[in-house]
Short mmCIF file of C-alpha atoms and ligand atoms in Angstrom, two decimals:
data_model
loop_
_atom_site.label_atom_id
_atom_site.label_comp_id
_atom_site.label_asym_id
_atom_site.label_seq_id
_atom_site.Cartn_x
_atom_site.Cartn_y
_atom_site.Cartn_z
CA UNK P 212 70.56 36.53 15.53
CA UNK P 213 67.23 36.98 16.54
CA UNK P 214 63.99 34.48 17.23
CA UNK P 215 63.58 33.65 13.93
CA UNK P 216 66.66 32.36 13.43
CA UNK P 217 67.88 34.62 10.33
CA UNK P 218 71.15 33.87 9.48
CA UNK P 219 72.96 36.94 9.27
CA UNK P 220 75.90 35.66 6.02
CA UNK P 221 73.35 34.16 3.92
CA UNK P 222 70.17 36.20 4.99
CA UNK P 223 67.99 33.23 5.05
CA UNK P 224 64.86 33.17 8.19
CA UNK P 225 66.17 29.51 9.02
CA UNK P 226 63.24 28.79 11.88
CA UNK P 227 60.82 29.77 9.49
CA UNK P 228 62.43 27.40 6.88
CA UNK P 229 62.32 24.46 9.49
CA UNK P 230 59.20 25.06 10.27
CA UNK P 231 58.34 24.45 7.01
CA UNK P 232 60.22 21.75 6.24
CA UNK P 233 58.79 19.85 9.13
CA UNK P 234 55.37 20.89 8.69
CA UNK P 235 55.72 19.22 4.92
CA UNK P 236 57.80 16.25 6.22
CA UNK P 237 55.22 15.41 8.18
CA UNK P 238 52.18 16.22 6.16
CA UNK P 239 52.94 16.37 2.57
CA UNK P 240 56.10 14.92 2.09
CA UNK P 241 55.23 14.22 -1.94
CA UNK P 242 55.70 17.90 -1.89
CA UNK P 243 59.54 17.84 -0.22
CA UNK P 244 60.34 14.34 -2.34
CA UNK P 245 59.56 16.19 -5.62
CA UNK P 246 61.19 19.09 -4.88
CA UNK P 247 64.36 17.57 -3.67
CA UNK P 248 64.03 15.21 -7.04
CA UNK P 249 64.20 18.07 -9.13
CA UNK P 250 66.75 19.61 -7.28
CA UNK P 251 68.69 16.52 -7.07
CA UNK P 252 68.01 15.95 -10.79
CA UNK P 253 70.11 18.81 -11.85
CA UNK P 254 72.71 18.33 -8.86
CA UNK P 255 72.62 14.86 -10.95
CA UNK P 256 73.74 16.29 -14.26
CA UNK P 257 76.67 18.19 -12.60
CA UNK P 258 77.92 15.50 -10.51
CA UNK P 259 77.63 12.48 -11.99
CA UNK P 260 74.96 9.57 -11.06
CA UNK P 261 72.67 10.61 -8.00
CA UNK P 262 69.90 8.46 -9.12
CA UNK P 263 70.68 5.83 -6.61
CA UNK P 264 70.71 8.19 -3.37
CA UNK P 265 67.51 10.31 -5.22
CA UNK P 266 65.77 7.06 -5.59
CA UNK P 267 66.65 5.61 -2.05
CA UNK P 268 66.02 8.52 -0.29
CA UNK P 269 62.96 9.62 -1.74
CA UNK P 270 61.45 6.61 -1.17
CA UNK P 271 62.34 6.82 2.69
CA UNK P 272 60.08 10.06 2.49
CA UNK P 273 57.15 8.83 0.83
CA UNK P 274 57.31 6.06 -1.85
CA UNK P 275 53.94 7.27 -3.36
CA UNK P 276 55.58 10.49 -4.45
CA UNK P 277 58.46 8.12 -6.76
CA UNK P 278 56.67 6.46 -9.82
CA UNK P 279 56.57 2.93 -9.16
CA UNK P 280 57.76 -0.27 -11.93
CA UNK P 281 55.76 -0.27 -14.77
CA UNK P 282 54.11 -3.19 -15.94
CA UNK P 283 53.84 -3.65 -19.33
CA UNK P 284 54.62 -7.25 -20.43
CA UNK P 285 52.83 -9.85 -18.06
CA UNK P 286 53.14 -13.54 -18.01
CA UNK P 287 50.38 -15.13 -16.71
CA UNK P 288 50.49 -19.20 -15.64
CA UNK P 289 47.74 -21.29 -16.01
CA UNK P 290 45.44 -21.26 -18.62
CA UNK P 291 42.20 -22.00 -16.62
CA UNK P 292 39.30 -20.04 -16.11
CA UNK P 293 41.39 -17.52 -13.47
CA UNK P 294 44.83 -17.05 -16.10
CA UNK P 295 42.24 -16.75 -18.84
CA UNK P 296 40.33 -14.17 -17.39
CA UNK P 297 42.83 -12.24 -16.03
CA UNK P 298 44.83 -12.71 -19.49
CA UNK P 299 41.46 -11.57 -21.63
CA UNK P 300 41.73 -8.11 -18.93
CA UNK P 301 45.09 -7.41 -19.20
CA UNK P 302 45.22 -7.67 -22.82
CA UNK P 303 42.58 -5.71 -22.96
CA UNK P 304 43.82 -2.75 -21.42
CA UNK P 305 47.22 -2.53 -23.88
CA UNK P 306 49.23 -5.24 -21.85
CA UNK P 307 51.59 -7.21 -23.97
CA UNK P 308 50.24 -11.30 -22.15
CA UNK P 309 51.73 -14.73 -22.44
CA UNK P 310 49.71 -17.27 -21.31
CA UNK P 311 51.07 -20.16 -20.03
CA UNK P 312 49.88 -24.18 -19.59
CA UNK P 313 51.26 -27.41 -19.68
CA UNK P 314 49.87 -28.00 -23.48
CA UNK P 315 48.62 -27.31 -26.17
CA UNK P 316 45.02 -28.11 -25.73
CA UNK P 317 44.51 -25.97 -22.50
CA UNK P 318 45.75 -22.82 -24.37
CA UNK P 319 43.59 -23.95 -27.24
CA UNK P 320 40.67 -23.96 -24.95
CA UNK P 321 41.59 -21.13 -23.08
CA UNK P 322 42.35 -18.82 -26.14
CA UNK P 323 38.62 -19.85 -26.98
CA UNK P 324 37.39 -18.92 -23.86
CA UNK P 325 38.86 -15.58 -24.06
CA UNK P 326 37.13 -14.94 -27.48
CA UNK P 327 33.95 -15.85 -25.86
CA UNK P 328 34.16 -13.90 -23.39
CA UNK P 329 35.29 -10.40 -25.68
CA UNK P 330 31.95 -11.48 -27.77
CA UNK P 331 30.10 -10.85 -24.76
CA UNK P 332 31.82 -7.88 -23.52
CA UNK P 333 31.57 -6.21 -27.29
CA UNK P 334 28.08 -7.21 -27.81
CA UNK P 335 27.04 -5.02 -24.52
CA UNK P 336 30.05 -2.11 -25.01
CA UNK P 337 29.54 -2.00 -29.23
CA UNK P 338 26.12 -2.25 -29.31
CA UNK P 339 25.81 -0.20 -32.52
CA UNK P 340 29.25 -0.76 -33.77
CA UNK P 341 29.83 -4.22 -34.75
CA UNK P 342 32.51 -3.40 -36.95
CA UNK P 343 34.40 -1.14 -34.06
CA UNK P 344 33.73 -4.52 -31.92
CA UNK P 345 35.15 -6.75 -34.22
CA UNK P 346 38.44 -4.79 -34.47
CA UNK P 347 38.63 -4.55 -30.93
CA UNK P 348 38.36 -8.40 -30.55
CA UNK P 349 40.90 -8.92 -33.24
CA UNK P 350 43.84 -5.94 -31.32
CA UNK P 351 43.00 -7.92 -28.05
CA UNK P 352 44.19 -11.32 -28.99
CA UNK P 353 47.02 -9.69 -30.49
CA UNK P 354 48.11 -8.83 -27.53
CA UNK P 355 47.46 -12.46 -26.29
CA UNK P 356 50.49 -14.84 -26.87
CA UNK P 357 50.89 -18.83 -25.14
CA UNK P 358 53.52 -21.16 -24.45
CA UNK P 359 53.89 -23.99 -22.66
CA UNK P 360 57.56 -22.95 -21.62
CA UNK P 361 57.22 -20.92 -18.33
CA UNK P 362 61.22 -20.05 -18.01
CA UNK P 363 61.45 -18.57 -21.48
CA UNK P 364 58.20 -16.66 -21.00
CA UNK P 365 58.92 -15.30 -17.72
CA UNK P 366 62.33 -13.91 -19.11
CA UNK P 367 61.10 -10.79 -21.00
CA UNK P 368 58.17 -10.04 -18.56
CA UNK P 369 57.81 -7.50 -15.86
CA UNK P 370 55.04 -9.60 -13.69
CA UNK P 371 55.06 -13.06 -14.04
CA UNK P 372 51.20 -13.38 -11.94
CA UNK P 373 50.83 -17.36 -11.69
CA UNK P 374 46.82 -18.70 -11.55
CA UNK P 375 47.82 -22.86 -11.13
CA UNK P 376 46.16 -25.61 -9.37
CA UNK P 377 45.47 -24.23 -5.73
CA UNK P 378 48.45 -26.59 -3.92
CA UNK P 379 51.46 -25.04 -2.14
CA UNK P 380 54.14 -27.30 -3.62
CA UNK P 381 53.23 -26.67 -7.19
CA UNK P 382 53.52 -23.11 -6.92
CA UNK P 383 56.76 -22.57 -4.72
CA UNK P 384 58.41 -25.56 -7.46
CA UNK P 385 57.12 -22.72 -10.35
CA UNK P 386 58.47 -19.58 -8.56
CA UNK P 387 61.58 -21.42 -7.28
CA UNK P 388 62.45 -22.39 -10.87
CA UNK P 389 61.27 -19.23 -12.11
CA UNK P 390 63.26 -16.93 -10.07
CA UNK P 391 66.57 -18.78 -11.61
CA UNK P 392 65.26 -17.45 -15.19
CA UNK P 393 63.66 -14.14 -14.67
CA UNK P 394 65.16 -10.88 -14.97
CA UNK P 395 66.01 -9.40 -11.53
CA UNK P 396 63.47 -6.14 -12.24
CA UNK P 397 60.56 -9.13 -12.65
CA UNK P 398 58.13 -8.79 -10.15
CA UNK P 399 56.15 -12.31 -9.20
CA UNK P 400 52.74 -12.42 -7.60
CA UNK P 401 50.26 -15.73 -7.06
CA UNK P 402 46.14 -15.33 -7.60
CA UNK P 403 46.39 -18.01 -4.38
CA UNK P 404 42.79 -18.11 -3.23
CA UNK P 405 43.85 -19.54 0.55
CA UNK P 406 47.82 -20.13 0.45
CA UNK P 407 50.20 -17.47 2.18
CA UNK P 408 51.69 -15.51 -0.07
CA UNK P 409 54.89 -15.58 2.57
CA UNK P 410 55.16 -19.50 1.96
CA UNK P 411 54.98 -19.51 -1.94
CA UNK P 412 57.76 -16.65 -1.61
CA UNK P 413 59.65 -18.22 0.38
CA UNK P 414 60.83 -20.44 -2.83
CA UNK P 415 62.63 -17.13 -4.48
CA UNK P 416 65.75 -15.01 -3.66
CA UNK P 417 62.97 -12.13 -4.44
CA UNK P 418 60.29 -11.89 -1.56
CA UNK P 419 60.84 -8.44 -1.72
CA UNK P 420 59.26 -8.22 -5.25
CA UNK P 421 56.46 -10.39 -4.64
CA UNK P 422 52.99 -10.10 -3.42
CA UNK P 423 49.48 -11.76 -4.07
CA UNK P 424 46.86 -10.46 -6.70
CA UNK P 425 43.65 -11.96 -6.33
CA UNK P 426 41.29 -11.62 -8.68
CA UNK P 427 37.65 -12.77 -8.74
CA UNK P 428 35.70 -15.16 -10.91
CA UNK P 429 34.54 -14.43 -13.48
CA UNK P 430 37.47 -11.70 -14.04
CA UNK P 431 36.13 -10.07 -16.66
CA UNK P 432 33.15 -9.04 -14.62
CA UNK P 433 34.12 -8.75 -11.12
CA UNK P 434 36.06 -5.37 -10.43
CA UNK P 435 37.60 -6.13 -6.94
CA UNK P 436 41.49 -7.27 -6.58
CA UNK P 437 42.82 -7.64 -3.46
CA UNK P 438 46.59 -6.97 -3.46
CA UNK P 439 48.25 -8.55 -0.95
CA UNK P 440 51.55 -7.52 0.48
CA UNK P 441 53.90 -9.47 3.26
CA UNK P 442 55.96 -8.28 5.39
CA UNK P 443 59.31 -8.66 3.00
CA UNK P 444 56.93 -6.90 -0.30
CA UNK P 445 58.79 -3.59 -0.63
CA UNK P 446 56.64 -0.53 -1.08
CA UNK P 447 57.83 -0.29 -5.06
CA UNK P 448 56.38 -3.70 -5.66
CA UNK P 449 52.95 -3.29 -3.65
CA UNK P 450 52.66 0.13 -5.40
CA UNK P 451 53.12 -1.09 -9.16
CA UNK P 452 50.99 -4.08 -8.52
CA UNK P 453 48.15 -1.83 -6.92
CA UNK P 454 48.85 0.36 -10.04
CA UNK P 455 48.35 -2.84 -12.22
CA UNK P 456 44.90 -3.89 -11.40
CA UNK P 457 43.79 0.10 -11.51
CA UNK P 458 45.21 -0.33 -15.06
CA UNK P 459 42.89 -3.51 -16.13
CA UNK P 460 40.11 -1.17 -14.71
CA UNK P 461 40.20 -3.12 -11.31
CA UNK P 462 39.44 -1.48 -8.12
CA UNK P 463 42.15 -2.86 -5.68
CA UNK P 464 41.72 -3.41 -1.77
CA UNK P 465 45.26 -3.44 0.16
CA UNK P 466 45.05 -7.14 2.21
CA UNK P 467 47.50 -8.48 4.55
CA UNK P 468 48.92 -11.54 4.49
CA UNK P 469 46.31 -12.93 6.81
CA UNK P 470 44.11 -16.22 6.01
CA UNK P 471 41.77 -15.40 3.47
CA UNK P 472 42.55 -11.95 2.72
CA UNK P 473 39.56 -10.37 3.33
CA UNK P 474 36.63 -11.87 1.13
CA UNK P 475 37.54 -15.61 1.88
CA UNK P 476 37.98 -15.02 5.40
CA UNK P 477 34.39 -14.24 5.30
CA UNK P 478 33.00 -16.46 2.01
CA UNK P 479 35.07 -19.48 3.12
CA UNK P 480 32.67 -19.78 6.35
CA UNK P 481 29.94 -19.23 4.74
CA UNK P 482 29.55 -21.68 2.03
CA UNK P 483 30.74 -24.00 4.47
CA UNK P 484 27.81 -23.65 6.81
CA UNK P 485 25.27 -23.48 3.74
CA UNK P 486 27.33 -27.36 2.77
CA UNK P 487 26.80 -28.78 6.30
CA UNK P 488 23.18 -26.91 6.41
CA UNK P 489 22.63 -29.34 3.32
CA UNK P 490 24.44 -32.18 4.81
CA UNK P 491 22.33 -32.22 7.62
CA UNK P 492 19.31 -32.28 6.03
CA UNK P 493 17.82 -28.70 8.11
CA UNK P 494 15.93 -28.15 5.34
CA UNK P 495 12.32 -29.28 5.39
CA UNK P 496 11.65 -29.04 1.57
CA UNK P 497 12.99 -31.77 -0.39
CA UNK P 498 15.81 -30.24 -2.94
CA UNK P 499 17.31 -28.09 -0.39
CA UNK P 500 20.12 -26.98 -1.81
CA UNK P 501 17.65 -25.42 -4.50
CA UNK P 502 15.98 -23.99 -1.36
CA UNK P 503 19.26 -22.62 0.31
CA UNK P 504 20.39 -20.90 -3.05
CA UNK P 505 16.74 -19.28 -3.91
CA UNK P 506 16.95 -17.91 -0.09
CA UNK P 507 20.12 -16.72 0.00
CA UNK P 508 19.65 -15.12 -3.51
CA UNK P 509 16.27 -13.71 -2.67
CA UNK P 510 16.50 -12.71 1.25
CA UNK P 511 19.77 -11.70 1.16
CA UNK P 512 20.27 -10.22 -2.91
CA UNK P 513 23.59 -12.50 -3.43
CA UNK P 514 23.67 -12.61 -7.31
CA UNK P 515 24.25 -16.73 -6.87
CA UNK P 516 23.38 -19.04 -4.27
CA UNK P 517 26.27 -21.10 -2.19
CA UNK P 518 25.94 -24.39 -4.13
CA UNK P 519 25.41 -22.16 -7.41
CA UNK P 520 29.09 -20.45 -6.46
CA UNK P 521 30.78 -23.41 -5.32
CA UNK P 522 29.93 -24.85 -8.87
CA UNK P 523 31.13 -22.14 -10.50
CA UNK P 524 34.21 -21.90 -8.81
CA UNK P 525 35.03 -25.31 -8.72
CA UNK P 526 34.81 -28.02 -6.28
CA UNK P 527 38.19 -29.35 -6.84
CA UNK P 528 39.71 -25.82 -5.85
CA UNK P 529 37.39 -25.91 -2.58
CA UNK P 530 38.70 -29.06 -1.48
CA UNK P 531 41.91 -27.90 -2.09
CA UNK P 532 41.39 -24.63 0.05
CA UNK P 533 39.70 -26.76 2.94
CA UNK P 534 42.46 -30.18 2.64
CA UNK P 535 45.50 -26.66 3.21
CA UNK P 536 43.66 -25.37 6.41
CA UNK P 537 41.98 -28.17 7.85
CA UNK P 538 46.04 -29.92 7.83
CA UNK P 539 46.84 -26.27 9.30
CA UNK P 540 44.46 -26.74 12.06
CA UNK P 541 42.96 -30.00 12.42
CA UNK P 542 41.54 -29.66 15.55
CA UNK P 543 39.21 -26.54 14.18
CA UNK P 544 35.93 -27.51 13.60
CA UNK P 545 35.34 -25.10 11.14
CA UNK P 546 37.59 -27.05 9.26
CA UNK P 547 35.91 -30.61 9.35
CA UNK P 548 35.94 -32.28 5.72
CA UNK P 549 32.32 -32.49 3.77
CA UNK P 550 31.64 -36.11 2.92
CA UNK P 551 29.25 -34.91 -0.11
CA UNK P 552 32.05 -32.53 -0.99
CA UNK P 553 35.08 -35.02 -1.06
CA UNK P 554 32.51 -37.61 -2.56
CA UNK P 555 31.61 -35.23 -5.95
CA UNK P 556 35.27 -34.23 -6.34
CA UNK P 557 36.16 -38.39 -6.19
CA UNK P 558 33.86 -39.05 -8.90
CA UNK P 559 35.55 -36.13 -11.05
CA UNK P 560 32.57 -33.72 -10.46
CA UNK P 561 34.09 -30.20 -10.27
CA UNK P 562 31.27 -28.17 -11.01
CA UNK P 563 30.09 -26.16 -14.36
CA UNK P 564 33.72 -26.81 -15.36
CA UNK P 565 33.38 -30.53 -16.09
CA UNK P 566 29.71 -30.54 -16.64
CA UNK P 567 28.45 -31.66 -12.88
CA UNK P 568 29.15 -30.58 -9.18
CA UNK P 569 26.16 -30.10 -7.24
CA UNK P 570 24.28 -29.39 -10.48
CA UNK P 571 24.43 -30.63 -13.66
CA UNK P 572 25.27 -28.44 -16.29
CA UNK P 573 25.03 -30.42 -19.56
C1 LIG R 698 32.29 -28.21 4.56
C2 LIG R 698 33.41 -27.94 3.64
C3 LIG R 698 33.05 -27.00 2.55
C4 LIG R 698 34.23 -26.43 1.83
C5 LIG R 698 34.02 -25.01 1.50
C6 LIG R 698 35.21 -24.35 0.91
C7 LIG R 698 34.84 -22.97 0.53
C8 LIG R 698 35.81 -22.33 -0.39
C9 LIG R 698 35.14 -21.19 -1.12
C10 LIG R 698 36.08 -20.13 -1.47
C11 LIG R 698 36.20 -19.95 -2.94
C12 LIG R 698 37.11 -18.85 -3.21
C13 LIG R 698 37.28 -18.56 -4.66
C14 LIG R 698 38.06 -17.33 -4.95
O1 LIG R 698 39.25 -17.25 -4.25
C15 LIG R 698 37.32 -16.04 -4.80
C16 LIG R 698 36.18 -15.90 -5.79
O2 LIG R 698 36.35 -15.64 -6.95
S1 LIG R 698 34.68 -16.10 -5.15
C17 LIG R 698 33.59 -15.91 -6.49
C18 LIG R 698 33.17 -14.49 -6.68
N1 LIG R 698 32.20 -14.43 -7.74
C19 LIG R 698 30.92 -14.26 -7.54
O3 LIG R 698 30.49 -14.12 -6.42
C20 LIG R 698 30.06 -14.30 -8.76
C21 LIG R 698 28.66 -14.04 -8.44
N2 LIG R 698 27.86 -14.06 -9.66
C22 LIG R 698 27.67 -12.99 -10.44
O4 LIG R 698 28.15 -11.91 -10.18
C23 LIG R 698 26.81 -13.21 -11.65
O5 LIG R 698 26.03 -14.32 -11.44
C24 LIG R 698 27.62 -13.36 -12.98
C25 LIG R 698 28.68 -14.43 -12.89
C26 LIG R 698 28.28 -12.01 -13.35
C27 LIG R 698 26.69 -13.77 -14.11
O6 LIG R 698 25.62 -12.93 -14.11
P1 LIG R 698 24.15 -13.47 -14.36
O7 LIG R 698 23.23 -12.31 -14.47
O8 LIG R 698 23.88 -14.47 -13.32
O9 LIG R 698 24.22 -14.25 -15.74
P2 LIG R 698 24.42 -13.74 -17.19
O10 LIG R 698 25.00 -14.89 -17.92
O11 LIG R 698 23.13 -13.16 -17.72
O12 LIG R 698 25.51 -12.59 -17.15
C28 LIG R 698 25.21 -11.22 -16.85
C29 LIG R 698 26.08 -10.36 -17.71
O13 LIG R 698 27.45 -10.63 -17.44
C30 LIG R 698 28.12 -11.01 -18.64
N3 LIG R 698 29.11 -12.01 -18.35
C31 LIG R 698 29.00 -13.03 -17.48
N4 LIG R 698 30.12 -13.73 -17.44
C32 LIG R 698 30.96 -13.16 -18.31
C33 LIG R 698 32.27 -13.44 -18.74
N5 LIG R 698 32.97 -14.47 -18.24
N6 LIG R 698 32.83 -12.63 -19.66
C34 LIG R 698 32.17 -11.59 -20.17
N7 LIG R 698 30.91 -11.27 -19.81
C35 LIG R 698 30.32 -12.05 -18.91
C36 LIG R 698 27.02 -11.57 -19.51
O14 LIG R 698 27.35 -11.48 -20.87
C37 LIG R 698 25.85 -10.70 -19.19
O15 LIG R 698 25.93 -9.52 -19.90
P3 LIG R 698 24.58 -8.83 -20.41
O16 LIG R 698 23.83 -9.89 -21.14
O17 LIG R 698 23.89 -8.35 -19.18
O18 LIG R 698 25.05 -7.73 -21.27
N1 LIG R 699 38.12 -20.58 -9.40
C1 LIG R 699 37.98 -19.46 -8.72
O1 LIG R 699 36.86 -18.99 -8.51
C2 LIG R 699 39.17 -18.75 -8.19
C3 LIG R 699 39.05 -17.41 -7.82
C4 LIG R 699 40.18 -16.72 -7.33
C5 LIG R 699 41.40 -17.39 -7.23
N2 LIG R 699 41.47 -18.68 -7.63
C6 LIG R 699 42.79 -19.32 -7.56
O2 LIG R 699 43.37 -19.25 -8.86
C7 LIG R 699 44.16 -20.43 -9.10
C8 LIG R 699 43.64 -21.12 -10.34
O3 LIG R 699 42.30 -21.45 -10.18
P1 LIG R 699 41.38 -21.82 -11.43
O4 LIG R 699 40.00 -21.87 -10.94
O5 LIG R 699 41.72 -20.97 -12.60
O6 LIG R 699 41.88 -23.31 -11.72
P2 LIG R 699 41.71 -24.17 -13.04
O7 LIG R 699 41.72 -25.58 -12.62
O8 LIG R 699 40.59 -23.67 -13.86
O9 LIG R 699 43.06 -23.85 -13.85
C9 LIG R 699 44.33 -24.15 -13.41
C10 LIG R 699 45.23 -24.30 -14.64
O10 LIG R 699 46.59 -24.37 -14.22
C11 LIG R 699 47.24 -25.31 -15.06
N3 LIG R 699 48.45 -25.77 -14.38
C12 LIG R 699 48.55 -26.56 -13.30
N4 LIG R 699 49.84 -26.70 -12.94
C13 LIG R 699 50.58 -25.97 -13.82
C14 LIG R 699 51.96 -25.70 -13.97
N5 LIG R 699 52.87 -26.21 -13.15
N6 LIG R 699 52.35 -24.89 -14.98
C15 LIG R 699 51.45 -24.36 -15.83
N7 LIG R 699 50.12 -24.57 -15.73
C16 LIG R 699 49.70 -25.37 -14.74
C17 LIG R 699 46.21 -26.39 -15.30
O11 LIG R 699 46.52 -27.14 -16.46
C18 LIG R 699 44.94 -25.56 -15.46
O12 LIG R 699 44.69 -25.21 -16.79
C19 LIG R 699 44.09 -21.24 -7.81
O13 LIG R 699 45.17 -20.90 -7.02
C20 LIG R 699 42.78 -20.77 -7.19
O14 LIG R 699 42.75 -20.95 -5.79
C21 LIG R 699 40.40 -19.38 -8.10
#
């Protein structure tokens, strides 16, 4: 035998054919997965089932080579402006979506909402064909079904993606209950704006298959998710919920588990400082939360000011993000409650959802 290795029975240069081999292990190892698949595949009709070790060990090689779980039939929790939004977008895009609430009237309103919302999205995308518009409103909320029963939902769904009040209790009692009632394939993910993903998972016999998919508000209009993986997400679930939000036309950002993801690690500060800016009256003009949002729009080309954004996401879901990490670190003072913030949410003033937060709306 000589350098290269030939071996002399078979004729085959095997240095050469290492060399190789490594060379794609290490830099194209799509290329080795599908080949071995296909070889594998017909190994599988001779022998019996190989799926399993195929599967398994392809996925050891590179798991974006090995389709991931397809999501086609999505329950969604919560029927506020988040689970309606992300409902209207995932119908939208040929997903089968129950929406779920505690009654009737929220779906109602959120069914509504969604209809609004296609009006304005057809009126830009079918300018000149009403008709064409119309039909697309009508196949969208087909695709749209509610409930108020979360366990039967969640039982023919591949993602159960749950958009409830912002409070870690709530949400592991859902997933704990849910993960009695779901099909073992279902894959769970929370739109959690501050909560780790880890704790809510920790409810379920399925942190592997679970992850975070936050979405921004409005939905329909902002095109960033951030998917968020923990350390227990396997690669398959990460990869068909990345897949997901590409679907509804998303474009996804891979977070870790880390306060905030990425955008609230950095928005979270910042509307807080623009609150305690106001709070502590360093602005000479009277109105000066008026002030803050026309500067902050104008010198620095946010489409909404601070106060204008807090309204709009909601004051009561603030508080909640600031009560979870000021009790996780009290001695931050990043962290310190706002008087004027606790005061509005007291007196039931959310923001443009109930009419009044910092402005009024009606
Ligand atoms: C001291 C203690 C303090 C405590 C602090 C705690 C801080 C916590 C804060 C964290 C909050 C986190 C929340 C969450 O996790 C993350 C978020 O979602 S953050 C929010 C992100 N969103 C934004 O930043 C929105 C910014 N705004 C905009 O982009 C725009 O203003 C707008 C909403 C798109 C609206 O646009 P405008 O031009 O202003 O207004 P128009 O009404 O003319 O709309 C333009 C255009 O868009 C269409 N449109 C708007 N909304 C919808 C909709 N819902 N559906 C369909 N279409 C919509 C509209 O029809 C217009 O279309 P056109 O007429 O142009 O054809
Ligand atoms: N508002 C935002 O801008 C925004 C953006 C990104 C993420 N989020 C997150 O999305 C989630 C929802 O926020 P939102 O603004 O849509 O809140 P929202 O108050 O508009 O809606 C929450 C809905 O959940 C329902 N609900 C509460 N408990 C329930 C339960 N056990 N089962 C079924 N339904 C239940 C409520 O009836 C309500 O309709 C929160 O976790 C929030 O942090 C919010």
């Amino acid at each position: 035998m000589g350098r290269s290795g030939m071996n002399a029975t078979a004729g085959v240069p095997i240095f050469e054919v290492g060399l190789l081999f490594l060379f794609f292990y290490f830099y194209a190892p799509e290329i080795i997965c599908l080949s071995l698949t296909g070889v594998l595949q017909v190994a599988n009709r001779q022998m019996g089932s190989m799926a399993f070790f195929t599967h398994h060990f392809c996925r050891g090689l590179s798991s974006s080579a090995v389709r991931s779980a397809v999501i086609k039939h999505v329950t969604i929790i919560g029927g506020g402006q988040m689970g309606a939004g992300i409902a209207q977008v995932a119908a939208a895009t040929g997903h089968s979506v129950t929406l779920v609430d505690t009654c009737e009237d929220i779906l109602k309103k959120a069914v509504k909402g969604i209809e609004g919302s296609l009006k304005r999205v057809v009126k830009k995308k079918y300018a000149d064909k009403p008709e064409a518009g119309e039909e697309f409103i009508q196949k969208v909320l087909q695709n749209v079904s509610t409930s108020t029963d979360a366990g039967s939902a969640a039982q023919g769904s591949d993602l159960v993606l749950e958009a409830i009040v912002e409070n870690l209790k709530i949400k592991q009692d859902l997933f704990g209950h849910l993960d009695k009632l779901a099909p073992a394939h279902t894959i769970f993910a929370s739109n959690t704006s501050s909560l780790p993903i880890s704790d809510i998972a920790s409810s379920t016999d399925r942190q592997d298959r679970f992850g975070g998919l936050h979405f921004f508000n409005p939905v329909p209009m902002m095109k960033l998710v951030e998917v968020i993986g923990t350390s227990a997400t396997s690669q398959e679930t990460f990869d068909a919920l990345f897949n997901f939000s590409k679907e509804l036309g998303k474009t996804p950002v891979s977070c870790k588990d880390t306060p905030g993801f990425i955008v609230n690690r950095l928005l979270v500060p910042y509307i807080m400082e623009a609150i305690r800016l106001h709070e502590r009256g360093e602005c000479f003009c009277h109105g000066s939360k008026e002030d803050i949002d026309i500067a902050m729009k104008l010198g620095a080309g946010y489409p909404m000011g601070p106060f204008e954004l807090s309204d709009y996401v909601g004051l009561d879901t603030m508080k909640f993000i600031m009560d979870g990490w000021s009790a996780k670190d009290p001695d931050n003072l990043l962290f310190t409650p706002s008087e004027l913030l606790n005061k509005l949410v007291a007196e039931g003033k959310y923001g443009k959802k109930t009419g009044e937060g910092f402005y009024k709306y009606k």
